[in-house]
Coordinates of C-alpha atoms in Angstrom, one line a residue:
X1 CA 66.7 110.6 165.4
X2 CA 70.3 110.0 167.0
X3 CA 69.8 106.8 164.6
X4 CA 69.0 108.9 161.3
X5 CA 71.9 111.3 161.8
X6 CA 74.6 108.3 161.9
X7 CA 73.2 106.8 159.0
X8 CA 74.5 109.4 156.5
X9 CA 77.8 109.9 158.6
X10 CA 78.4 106.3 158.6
X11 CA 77.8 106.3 154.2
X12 CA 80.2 109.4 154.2
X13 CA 82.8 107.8 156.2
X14 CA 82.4 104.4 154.1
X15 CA 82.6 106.5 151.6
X16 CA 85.8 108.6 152.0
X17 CA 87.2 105.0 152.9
X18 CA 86.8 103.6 149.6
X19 CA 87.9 106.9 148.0
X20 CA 91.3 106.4 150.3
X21 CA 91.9 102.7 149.5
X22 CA 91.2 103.8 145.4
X23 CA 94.2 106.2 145.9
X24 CA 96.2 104.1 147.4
X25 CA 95.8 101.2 145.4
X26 CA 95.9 103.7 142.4
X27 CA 98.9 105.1 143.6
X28 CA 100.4 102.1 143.9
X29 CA 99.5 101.1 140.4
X30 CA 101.2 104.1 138.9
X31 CA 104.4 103.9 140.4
X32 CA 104.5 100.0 139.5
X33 CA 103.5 101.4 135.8
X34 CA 106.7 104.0 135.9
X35 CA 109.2 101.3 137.3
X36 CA 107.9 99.4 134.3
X37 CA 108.0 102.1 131.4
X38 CA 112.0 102.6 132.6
X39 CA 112.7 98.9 132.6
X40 CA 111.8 98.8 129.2
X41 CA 112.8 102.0 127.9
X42 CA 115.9 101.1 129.6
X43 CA 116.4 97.9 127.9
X44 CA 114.7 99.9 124.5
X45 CA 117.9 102.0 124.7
X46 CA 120.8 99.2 125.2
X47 CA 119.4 97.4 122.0
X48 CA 119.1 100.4 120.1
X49 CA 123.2 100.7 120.9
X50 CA 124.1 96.9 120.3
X51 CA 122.2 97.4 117.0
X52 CA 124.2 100.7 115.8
X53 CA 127.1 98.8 116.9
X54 CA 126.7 96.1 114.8
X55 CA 126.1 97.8 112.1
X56 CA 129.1 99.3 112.0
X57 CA 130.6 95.9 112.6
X58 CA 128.9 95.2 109.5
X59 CA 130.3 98.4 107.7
X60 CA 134.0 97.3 108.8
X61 CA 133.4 93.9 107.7
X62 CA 131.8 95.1 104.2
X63 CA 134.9 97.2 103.9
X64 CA 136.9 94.3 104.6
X65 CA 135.5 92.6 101.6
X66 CA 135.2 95.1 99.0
X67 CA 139.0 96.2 99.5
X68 CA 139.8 92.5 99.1
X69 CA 137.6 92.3 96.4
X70 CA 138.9 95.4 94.8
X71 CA 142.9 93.0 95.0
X72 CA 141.7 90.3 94.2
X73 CA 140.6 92.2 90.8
X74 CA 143.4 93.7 90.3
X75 CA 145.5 90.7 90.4
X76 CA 143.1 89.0 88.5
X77 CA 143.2 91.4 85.7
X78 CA 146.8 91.0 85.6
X79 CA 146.4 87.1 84.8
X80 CA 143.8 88.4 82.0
X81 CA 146.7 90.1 80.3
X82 CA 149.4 87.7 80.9
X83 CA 146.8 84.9 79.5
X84 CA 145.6 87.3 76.5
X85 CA 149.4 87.7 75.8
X86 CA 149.8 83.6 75.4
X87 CA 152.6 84.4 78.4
X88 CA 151.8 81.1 80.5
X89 CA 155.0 81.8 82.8
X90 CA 153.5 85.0 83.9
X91 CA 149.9 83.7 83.7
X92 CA 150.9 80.8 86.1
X93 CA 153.2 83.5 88.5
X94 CA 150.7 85.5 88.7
X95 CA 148.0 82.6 89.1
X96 CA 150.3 81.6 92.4
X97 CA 149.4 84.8 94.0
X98 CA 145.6 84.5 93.9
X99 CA 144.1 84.6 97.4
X100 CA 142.3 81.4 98.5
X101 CA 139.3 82.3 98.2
X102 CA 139.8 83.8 94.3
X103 CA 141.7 80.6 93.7
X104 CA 138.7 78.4 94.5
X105 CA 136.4 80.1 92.3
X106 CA 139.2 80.3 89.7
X107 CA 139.0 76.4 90.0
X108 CA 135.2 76.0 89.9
X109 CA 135.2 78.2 86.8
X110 CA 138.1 76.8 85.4
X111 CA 135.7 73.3 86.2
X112 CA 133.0 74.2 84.3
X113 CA 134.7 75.0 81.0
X114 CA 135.0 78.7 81.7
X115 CA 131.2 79.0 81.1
X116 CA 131.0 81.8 83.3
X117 CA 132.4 85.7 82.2
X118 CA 134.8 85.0 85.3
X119 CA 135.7 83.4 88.7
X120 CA 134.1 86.4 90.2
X121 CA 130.9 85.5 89.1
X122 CA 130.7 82.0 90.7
X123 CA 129.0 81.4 93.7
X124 CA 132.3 79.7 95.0
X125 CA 133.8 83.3 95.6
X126 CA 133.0 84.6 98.9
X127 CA 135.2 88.2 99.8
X128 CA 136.9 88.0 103.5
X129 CA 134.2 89.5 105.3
X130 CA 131.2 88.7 103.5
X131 CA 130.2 86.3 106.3
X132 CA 130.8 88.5 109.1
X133 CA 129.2 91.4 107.4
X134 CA 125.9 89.2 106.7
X135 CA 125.5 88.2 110.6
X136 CA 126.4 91.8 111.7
X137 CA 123.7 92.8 109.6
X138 CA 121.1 90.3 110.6
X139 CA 122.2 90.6 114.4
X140 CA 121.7 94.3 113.5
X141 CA 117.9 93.7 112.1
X142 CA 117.1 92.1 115.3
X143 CA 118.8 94.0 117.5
X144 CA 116.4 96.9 116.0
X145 CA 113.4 94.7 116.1
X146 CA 114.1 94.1 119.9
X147 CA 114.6 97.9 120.5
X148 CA 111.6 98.8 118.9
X149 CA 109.1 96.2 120.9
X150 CA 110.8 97.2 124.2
X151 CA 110.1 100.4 123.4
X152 CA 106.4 99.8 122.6
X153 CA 106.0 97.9 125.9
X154 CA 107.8 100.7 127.6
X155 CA 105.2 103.5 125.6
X156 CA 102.1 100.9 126.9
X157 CA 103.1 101.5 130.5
X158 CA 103.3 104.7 130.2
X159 CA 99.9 105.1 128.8
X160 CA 98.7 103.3 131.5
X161 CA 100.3 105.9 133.4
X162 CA 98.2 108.5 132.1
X163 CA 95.6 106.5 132.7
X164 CA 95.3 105.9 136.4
X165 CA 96.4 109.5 136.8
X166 CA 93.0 110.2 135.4
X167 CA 91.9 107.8 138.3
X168 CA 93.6 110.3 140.5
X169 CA 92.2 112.7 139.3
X170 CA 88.6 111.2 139.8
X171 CA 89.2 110.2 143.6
X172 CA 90.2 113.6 144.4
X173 CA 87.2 115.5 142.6
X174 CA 85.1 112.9 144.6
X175 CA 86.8 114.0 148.1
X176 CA 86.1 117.9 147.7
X177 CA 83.1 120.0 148.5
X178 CA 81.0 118.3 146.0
X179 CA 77.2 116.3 146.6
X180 CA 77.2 112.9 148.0
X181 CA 75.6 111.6 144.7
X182 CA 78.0 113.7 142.9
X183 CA 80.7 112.5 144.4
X184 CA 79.6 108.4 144.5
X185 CA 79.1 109.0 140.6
X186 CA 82.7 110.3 140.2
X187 CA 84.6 107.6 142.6
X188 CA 82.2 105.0 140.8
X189 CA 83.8 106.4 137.0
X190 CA 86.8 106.4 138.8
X191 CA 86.8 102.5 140.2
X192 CA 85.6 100.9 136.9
X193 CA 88.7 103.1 134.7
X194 CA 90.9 101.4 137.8
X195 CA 89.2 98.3 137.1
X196 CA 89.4 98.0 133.6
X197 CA 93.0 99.9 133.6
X198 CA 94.3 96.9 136.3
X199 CA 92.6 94.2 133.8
X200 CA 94.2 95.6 130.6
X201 CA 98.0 96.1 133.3
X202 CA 97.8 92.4 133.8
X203 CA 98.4 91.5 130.5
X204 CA 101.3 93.4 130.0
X205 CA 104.7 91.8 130.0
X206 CA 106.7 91.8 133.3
X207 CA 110.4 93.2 133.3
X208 CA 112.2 92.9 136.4

């Protein structure tokens, strides 16, 4: 009799330990899933800055290149006129002045017998700035590619968040004034979402 009494005690206490070691471990498992979901958003958030700031490294640099553009025109335009006008003094004066990079497309289209409608539309002219403004701008694009996978690694812990909160939830329910089966049913649900949560948290990237 004394026997048969401790049986069912001895299953209840087993039980309750298993409920205590879920929350703990679950516990444990949530806070790790927290730290992570910062880390990331954290690092989400820095790349998001570096890529606005690059971009408007890039919209300084593009500046940079269409106001030297816009000279290079100008002075350009003054050589048309000087050269439409059969004034070769002027055409070369003015000529002198062109910047380096309009004077090496002026010689590359000069080179190929003026086939072009201008030095501006060789591939030898590059603005001051171009360059800059076309690796700001890819720096940029990844910058923004970074920020947004961070950020999905950082959304992916905290699902997992959600997640073993729900496991929380379970062991609790299981501990309250509820039938043994009942309760064995609800810690069972309980381990195999903290089983397949932990599988699914192991394959998630580590950020220190």
């Amino acid at each position: 009799m004394e026997e048969s009494a401790r049986a069912p005690r001895h299953h209840s206490e087993a039980h309750e330990l298993i409920a205590v070691i879920l929350l703990s471990l679950v516990a444990v498992l949530t806070a790790w899933c927290g730290f992570e979901s910062a880390k990331w958003g954290g690092d989400s958030s820095v790349a998001f800055s570096e890529a606005s700031a690059a971009r408007i490294e890039a919209s300084d640099a593009d500046s940079t290149a269409r106001d030297a553009r816009s000279v290079d025109i100008a002075i350009y335009t003054q050589w048309v006129v000087a050269e439409a006008n059969d004034d070769t003094e002027l055409a070369a004066y003015v000529q002198d002045r062109f910047s380096p990079e309009l004077t090496v497309a002026f010689d590359a289209w000069e080179a190929g017998g003026r086939q072009e409608r201008g030095p501006f539309a060789m591939p030898e002219y590059v603005a001051p700035g171009t360059a800059e403004a076309t690796t700001a701008k890819d720096r940029a694009d990844a910058l923004q590619a970074d920020a947004l996978s961070f950020n999905d690694k950082g959304d992916n812990y905290s699902l997992m968040t959600v997640l073993f909160a729900l496991v929380l939830f379970l062991a609790a329910i299981a501990q309250r004034g509820i039938s043994l089966l009942a309760s064995r049913i609800v810690l069972g649900l309980g381990a195999v979402i903290a089983v397949v949560g932990l599988a699914i948290l192991i394959s998630f990237p580590i950020r220190f």
